[in-house]
């Protein structure tokens, strides 16, 4: 069995990521995320951390925004390239193979650096997350912004310890999840399990190290960033303690 590292999630899930139904798949907010980022980008290039198969990148390209997408999983980027070749604006999506915890993009600078759907939390240590935020700040043009979409632990009401349950039902498959939550370490370790007709079983592991919004703001301050705005989602609904996610926008601090 392979050891878990930054490529595991993408390598395991790439062939089915775009096909999973309902709650089993990524959130259906790619278009809303693209509109949000495009409004900040002012027609300048943007950088997506964990671009995956282009859920947000291609809607951004349709808005005329050039997207450089960093992804550690080669199978994910293979899917991205395949889709780009068939997409009318695929030339605006530029794949970059690499670990976004250790960004090395030369002199290129961006109007927006963003990480959607808990991507920042895929880095499993607070120091790694701060380093990523610091590198994101250094890659911003003057006045540029760093945008993250993260789960809100208070709104998610994460159960402590081990849990097991049904995520989604299809006519020919059942999606289950077995997870372990350590509230002291603020970590989630889980397997998404798919049972398919005919006896097929596949496991899709993932791990997260989450942070509360106030902690995330302090981490951003350490990285030379300051909070500009926070919303419950990309449609700018009001964020409160019951919100399941937050979309937070940071800018380089004046003293950075």
GROMACS .gro file of C-alpha atoms in nm:
model
  256
    1UNK     CA    1   0.000   0.000   0.000
    2UNK     CA    2   0.138   0.340  -0.097
    3UNK     CA    3   0.225   0.597   0.168
    4UNK     CA    4  -0.001   0.902   0.177
    5UNK     CA    5   0.159   1.218   0.034
    6UNK     CA    6   0.053   1.531  -0.156
    7UNK     CA    7  -0.015   1.334  -0.474
    8UNK     CA    8  -0.228   1.054  -0.324
    9UNK     CA    9  -0.570   1.217  -0.336
   10UNK     CA   10  -0.540   1.340  -0.694
   11UNK     CA   11  -0.376   1.025  -0.826
   12UNK     CA   12  -0.649   0.803  -0.680
   13UNK     CA   13  -0.948   1.012  -0.783
   14UNK     CA   14  -0.852   1.170  -1.116
   15UNK     CA   15  -1.036   0.922  -1.340
   16UNK     CA   16  -1.372   0.967  -1.163
   17UNK     CA   17  -1.350   1.318  -1.011
   18UNK     CA   18  -1.574   1.478  -1.273
   19UNK     CA   19  -1.832   1.199  -1.262
   20UNK     CA   20  -1.926   1.164  -0.895
   21UNK     CA   21  -2.288   1.261  -0.820
   22UNK     CA   22  -2.437   1.507  -0.574
   23UNK     CA   23  -2.275   1.522  -0.231
   24UNK     CA   24  -2.010   1.269  -0.338
   25UNK     CA   25  -1.854   1.513  -0.584
   26UNK     CA   26  -1.706   1.862  -0.558
   27UNK     CA   27  -1.945   2.151  -0.485
   28UNK     CA   28  -2.141   2.284  -0.785
   29UNK     CA   29  -2.004   2.635  -0.740
   30UNK     CA   30  -1.736   2.645  -1.010
   31UNK     CA   31  -1.912   2.918  -1.207
   32UNK     CA   32  -1.977   3.129  -0.895
   33UNK     CA   33  -1.612   3.090  -0.788
   34UNK     CA   34  -1.498   3.199  -1.134
   35UNK     CA   35  -1.718   3.510  -1.127
   36UNK     CA   36  -1.585   3.597  -0.780
   37UNK     CA   37  -1.220   3.559  -0.880
   38UNK     CA   38  -1.268   3.733  -1.217
   39UNK     CA   39  -1.412   4.040  -1.043
   40UNK     CA   40  -1.091   4.067  -0.839
   41UNK     CA   41  -0.859   3.983  -1.127
   42UNK     CA   42  -0.939   4.284  -1.347
   43UNK     CA   43  -0.846   4.082  -1.659
   44UNK     CA   44  -0.498   4.000  -1.523
   45UNK     CA   45  -0.360   3.641  -1.492
   46UNK     CA   46  -0.450   3.443  -1.180
   47UNK     CA   47  -0.295   3.142  -1.006
   48UNK     CA   48  -0.504   2.852  -0.875
   49UNK     CA   49  -0.353   2.625  -0.610
   50UNK     CA   50  -0.473   2.269  -0.662
   51UNK     CA   51  -0.633   2.324  -1.004
   52UNK     CA   52  -0.743   1.959  -1.033
   53UNK     CA   53  -0.931   1.893  -1.356
   54UNK     CA   54  -1.029   2.257  -1.403
   55UNK     CA   55  -1.362   2.287  -1.220
   56UNK     CA   56  -1.300   2.660  -1.164
   57UNK     CA   57  -1.026   2.719  -1.420
   58UNK     CA   58  -1.238   2.660  -1.731
   59UNK     CA   59  -1.525   2.888  -1.622
   60UNK     CA   60  -1.257   3.151  -1.555
   61UNK     CA   61  -1.113   3.099  -1.903
   62UNK     CA   62  -1.464   3.148  -2.043
   63UNK     CA   63  -1.460   3.489  -1.874
   64UNK     CA   64  -1.136   3.574  -2.054
   65UNK     CA   65  -0.907   3.524  -1.752
   66UNK     CA   66  -0.574   3.344  -1.797
   67UNK     CA   67  -0.537   3.079  -1.527
   68UNK     CA   68  -0.209   2.918  -1.423
   69UNK     CA   69  -0.301   2.604  -1.228
   70UNK     CA   70  -0.061   2.429  -0.991
   71UNK     CA   71  -0.132   2.060  -0.930
   72UNK     CA   72   0.087   1.790  -0.773
   73UNK     CA   73  -0.098   1.499  -0.935
   74UNK     CA   74   0.007   1.413  -1.291
   75UNK     CA   75  -0.315   1.213  -1.358
   76UNK     CA   76  -0.520   1.520  -1.260
   77UNK     CA   77  -0.318   1.735  -1.500
   78UNK     CA   78  -0.360   1.473  -1.774
   79UNK     CA   79  -0.737   1.517  -1.736
   80UNK     CA   80  -0.695   1.895  -1.737
   81UNK     CA   81  -0.488   1.888  -2.057
   82UNK     CA   82  -0.739   1.655  -2.223
   83UNK     CA   83  -1.024   1.892  -2.141
   84UNK     CA   84  -0.821   2.199  -2.245
   85UNK     CA   85  -0.756   2.049  -2.589
   86UNK     CA   86  -1.131   2.025  -2.648
   87UNK     CA   87  -1.228   2.354  -2.483
   88UNK     CA   88  -1.270   2.670  -2.695
   89UNK     CA   89  -1.075   2.874  -2.438
   90UNK     CA   90  -0.844   2.595  -2.326
   91UNK     CA   91  -0.535   2.793  -2.429
   92UNK     CA   92  -0.602   3.025  -2.133
   93UNK     CA   93  -0.556   2.740  -1.884
   94UNK     CA   94  -0.185   2.680  -1.818
   95UNK     CA   95  -0.104   2.361  -1.621
   96UNK     CA   96   0.189   2.365  -1.377
   97UNK     CA   97   0.304   2.036  -1.222
   98UNK     CA   98   0.429   2.097  -0.871
   99UNK     CA   99   0.362   2.103  -0.498
  100UNK     CA  100   0.187   2.429  -0.410
  101UNK     CA  101   0.349   2.411  -0.067
  102UNK     CA  102   0.680   2.484  -0.243
  103UNK     CA  103   0.597   2.725  -0.521
  104UNK     CA  104   0.870   2.819  -0.769
  105UNK     CA  105   0.719   3.022  -1.052
  106UNK     CA  106   1.006   3.254  -1.134
  107UNK     CA  107   0.924   3.620  -1.193
  108UNK     CA  108   0.557   3.566  -1.280
  109UNK     CA  109   0.314   3.766  -1.064
  110UNK     CA  110  -0.064   3.740  -1.035
  111UNK     CA  111  -0.363   3.961  -0.964
  112UNK     CA  112  -0.520   3.679  -0.760
  113UNK     CA  113  -0.384   3.362  -0.602
  114UNK     CA  114  -0.669   3.137  -0.488
  115UNK     CA  115  -0.735   2.798  -0.330
  116UNK     CA  116  -1.092   2.665  -0.348
  117UNK     CA  117  -1.273   2.390  -0.158
  118UNK     CA  118  -1.037   2.325   0.138
  119UNK     CA  119  -0.726   2.305  -0.080
  120UNK     CA  120  -0.520   2.502   0.174
  121UNK     CA  121  -0.616   2.246   0.439
  122UNK     CA  122  -0.464   1.965   0.229
  123UNK     CA  123  -0.132   2.088   0.370
  124UNK     CA  124  -0.116   1.889   0.692
  125UNK     CA  125   0.076   2.126   0.920
  126UNK     CA  126   0.020   2.481   1.037
  127UNK     CA  127   0.375   2.578   0.938
  128UNK     CA  128   0.318   2.443   0.585
  129UNK     CA  129  -0.004   2.639   0.555
  130UNK     CA  130   0.165   2.960   0.671
  131UNK     CA  131   0.451   2.905   0.427
  132UNK     CA  132   0.200   2.859   0.146
  133UNK     CA  133   0.027   3.183   0.240
  134UNK     CA  134   0.361   3.362   0.255
  135UNK     CA  135   0.456   3.234  -0.090
  136UNK     CA  136   0.115   3.337  -0.223
  137UNK     CA  137   0.174   3.690  -0.094
  138UNK     CA  138   0.509   3.705  -0.269
  139UNK     CA  139   0.344   3.601  -0.597
  140UNK     CA  140   0.085   3.880  -0.587
  141UNK     CA  141   0.103   4.192  -0.799
  142UNK     CA  142   0.075   4.519  -0.601
  143UNK     CA  143  -0.283   4.536  -0.478
  144UNK     CA  144  -0.341   4.167  -0.557
  145UNK     CA  145  -0.545   3.934  -0.338
  146UNK     CA  146  -0.520   3.585  -0.191
  147UNK     CA  147  -0.856   3.403  -0.177
  148UNK     CA  148  -0.932   3.082   0.013
  149UNK     CA  149  -1.250   2.878   0.046
  150UNK     CA  150  -1.238   2.669   0.363
  151UNK     CA  151  -1.470   2.472   0.586
  152UNK     CA  152  -1.595   2.646   0.899
  153UNK     CA  153  -1.550   2.397   1.188
  154UNK     CA  154  -1.829   2.558   1.393
  155UNK     CA  155  -2.076   2.536   1.107
  156UNK     CA  156  -1.972   2.183   1.010
  157UNK     CA  157  -2.024   2.050   1.366
  158UNK     CA  158  -1.762   1.783   1.315
  159UNK     CA  159  -1.819   1.470   1.521
  160UNK     CA  160  -1.526   1.373   1.743
  161UNK     CA  161  -1.368   1.032   1.691
  162UNK     CA  162  -1.467   0.774   1.429
  163UNK     CA  163  -1.769   0.809   1.201
  164UNK     CA  164  -1.918   0.606   0.917
  165UNK     CA  165  -2.207   0.690   0.690
  166UNK     CA  166  -2.370   0.714   0.350
  167UNK     CA  167  -2.266   1.004   0.128
  168UNK     CA  168  -2.461   0.938  -0.193
  169UNK     CA  169  -2.672   0.667  -0.356
  170UNK     CA  170  -2.674   0.584  -0.726
  171UNK     CA  171  -2.864   0.315  -0.915
  172UNK     CA  172  -2.547   0.110  -0.953
  173UNK     CA  173  -2.321   0.236  -0.673
  174UNK     CA  174  -2.316   0.344  -0.309
  175UNK     CA  175  -2.080   0.614  -0.180
  176UNK     CA  176  -1.978   0.574   0.185
  177UNK     CA  177  -1.732   0.755   0.409
  178UNK     CA  178  -1.530   0.635   0.706
  179UNK     CA  179  -1.351   0.914   0.890
  180UNK     CA  180  -1.154   0.992   1.203
  181UNK     CA  181  -1.158   1.340   1.355
  182UNK     CA  182  -0.897   1.455   1.606
  183UNK     CA  183  -1.020   1.792   1.742
  184UNK     CA  184  -0.695   1.858   1.931
  185UNK     CA  185  -0.475   1.818   1.624
  186UNK     CA  186  -0.757   1.965   1.406
  187UNK     CA  187  -0.718   1.682   1.158
  188UNK     CA  188  -0.959   1.474   0.952
  189UNK     CA  189  -0.848   1.144   0.802
  190UNK     CA  190  -1.098   0.964   0.582
  191UNK     CA  191  -1.172   0.712   0.311
  192UNK     CA  192  -1.443   0.774   0.055
  193UNK     CA  193  -1.560   0.423  -0.032
  194UNK     CA  194  -1.745   0.336  -0.353
  195UNK     CA  195  -1.929   0.003  -0.375
  196UNK     CA  196  -2.028  -0.067  -0.735
  197UNK     CA  197  -2.264  -0.314  -0.898
  198UNK     CA  198  -2.079  -0.636  -0.973
  199UNK     CA  199  -1.873  -0.627  -0.655
  200UNK     CA  200  -1.630  -0.346  -0.733
  201UNK     CA  201  -1.485  -0.162  -0.432
  202UNK     CA  202  -1.263   0.147  -0.451
  203UNK     CA  203  -1.107   0.352  -0.171
  204UNK     CA  204  -1.026   0.722  -0.205
  205UNK     CA  205  -0.826   0.851   0.094
  206UNK     CA  206  -0.796   1.214   0.195
  207UNK     CA  207  -0.657   1.409   0.488
  208UNK     CA  208  -0.709   1.764   0.608
  209UNK     CA  209  -0.566   1.987   0.876
  210UNK     CA  210  -0.830   2.256   0.932
  211UNK     CA  211  -0.812   2.594   1.101
  212UNK     CA  212  -1.076   2.815   1.256
  213UNK     CA  213  -1.132   3.151   1.082
  214UNK     CA  214  -0.966   3.350   1.364
  215UNK     CA  215  -0.664   3.117   1.355
  216UNK     CA  216  -0.649   3.146   0.977
  217UNK     CA  217  -0.644   3.527   1.007
  218UNK     CA  218  -0.356   3.509   1.256
  219UNK     CA  219  -0.168   3.271   1.024
  220UNK     CA  220  -0.226   3.518   0.741
  221UNK     CA  221  -0.085   3.800   0.955
  222UNK     CA  222   0.228   3.593   1.020
  223UNK     CA  223   0.255   3.549   0.642
  224UNK     CA  224   0.225   3.924   0.583
  225UNK     CA  225  -0.141   3.927   0.480
  226UNK     CA  226  -0.448   4.096   0.625
  227UNK     CA  227  -0.816   4.011   0.592
  228UNK     CA  228  -1.011   4.230   0.349
  229UNK     CA  229  -1.350   4.054   0.341
  230UNK     CA  230  -1.518   3.727   0.437
  231UNK     CA  231  -1.836   3.568   0.305
  232UNK     CA  232  -2.023   3.241   0.350
  233UNK     CA  233  -1.979   3.153  -0.019
  234UNK     CA  234  -1.875   3.289  -0.358
  235UNK     CA  235  -2.213   3.460  -0.392
  236UNK     CA  236  -2.114   3.684  -0.101
  237UNK     CA  237  -2.382   3.567   0.141
  238UNK     CA  238  -2.326   3.681   0.501
  239UNK     CA  239  -2.085   3.466   0.701
  240UNK     CA  240  -2.183   3.364   1.055
  241UNK     CA  241  -2.116   3.082   1.301
  242UNK     CA  242  -2.363   2.851   1.126
  243UNK     CA  243  -2.202   2.889   0.781
  244UNK     CA  244  -2.055   2.558   0.662
  245UNK     CA  245  -1.780   2.730   0.461
  246UNK     CA  246  -1.620   3.071   0.428
  247UNK     CA  247  -1.460   3.254   0.141
  248UNK     CA  248  -1.189   3.485   0.276
  249UNK     CA  249  -1.000   3.752   0.083
  250UNK     CA  250  -0.656   3.869   0.198
  251UNK     CA  251  -0.422   4.140   0.075
  252UNK     CA  252  -0.057   4.208   0.152
  253UNK     CA  253  -0.036   4.398   0.480
  254UNK     CA  254   0.098   4.753   0.459
  255UNK     CA  255   0.388   4.659   0.688
  256UNK     CA  256   0.481   4.345   0.488
   0.00000   0.00000   0.00000
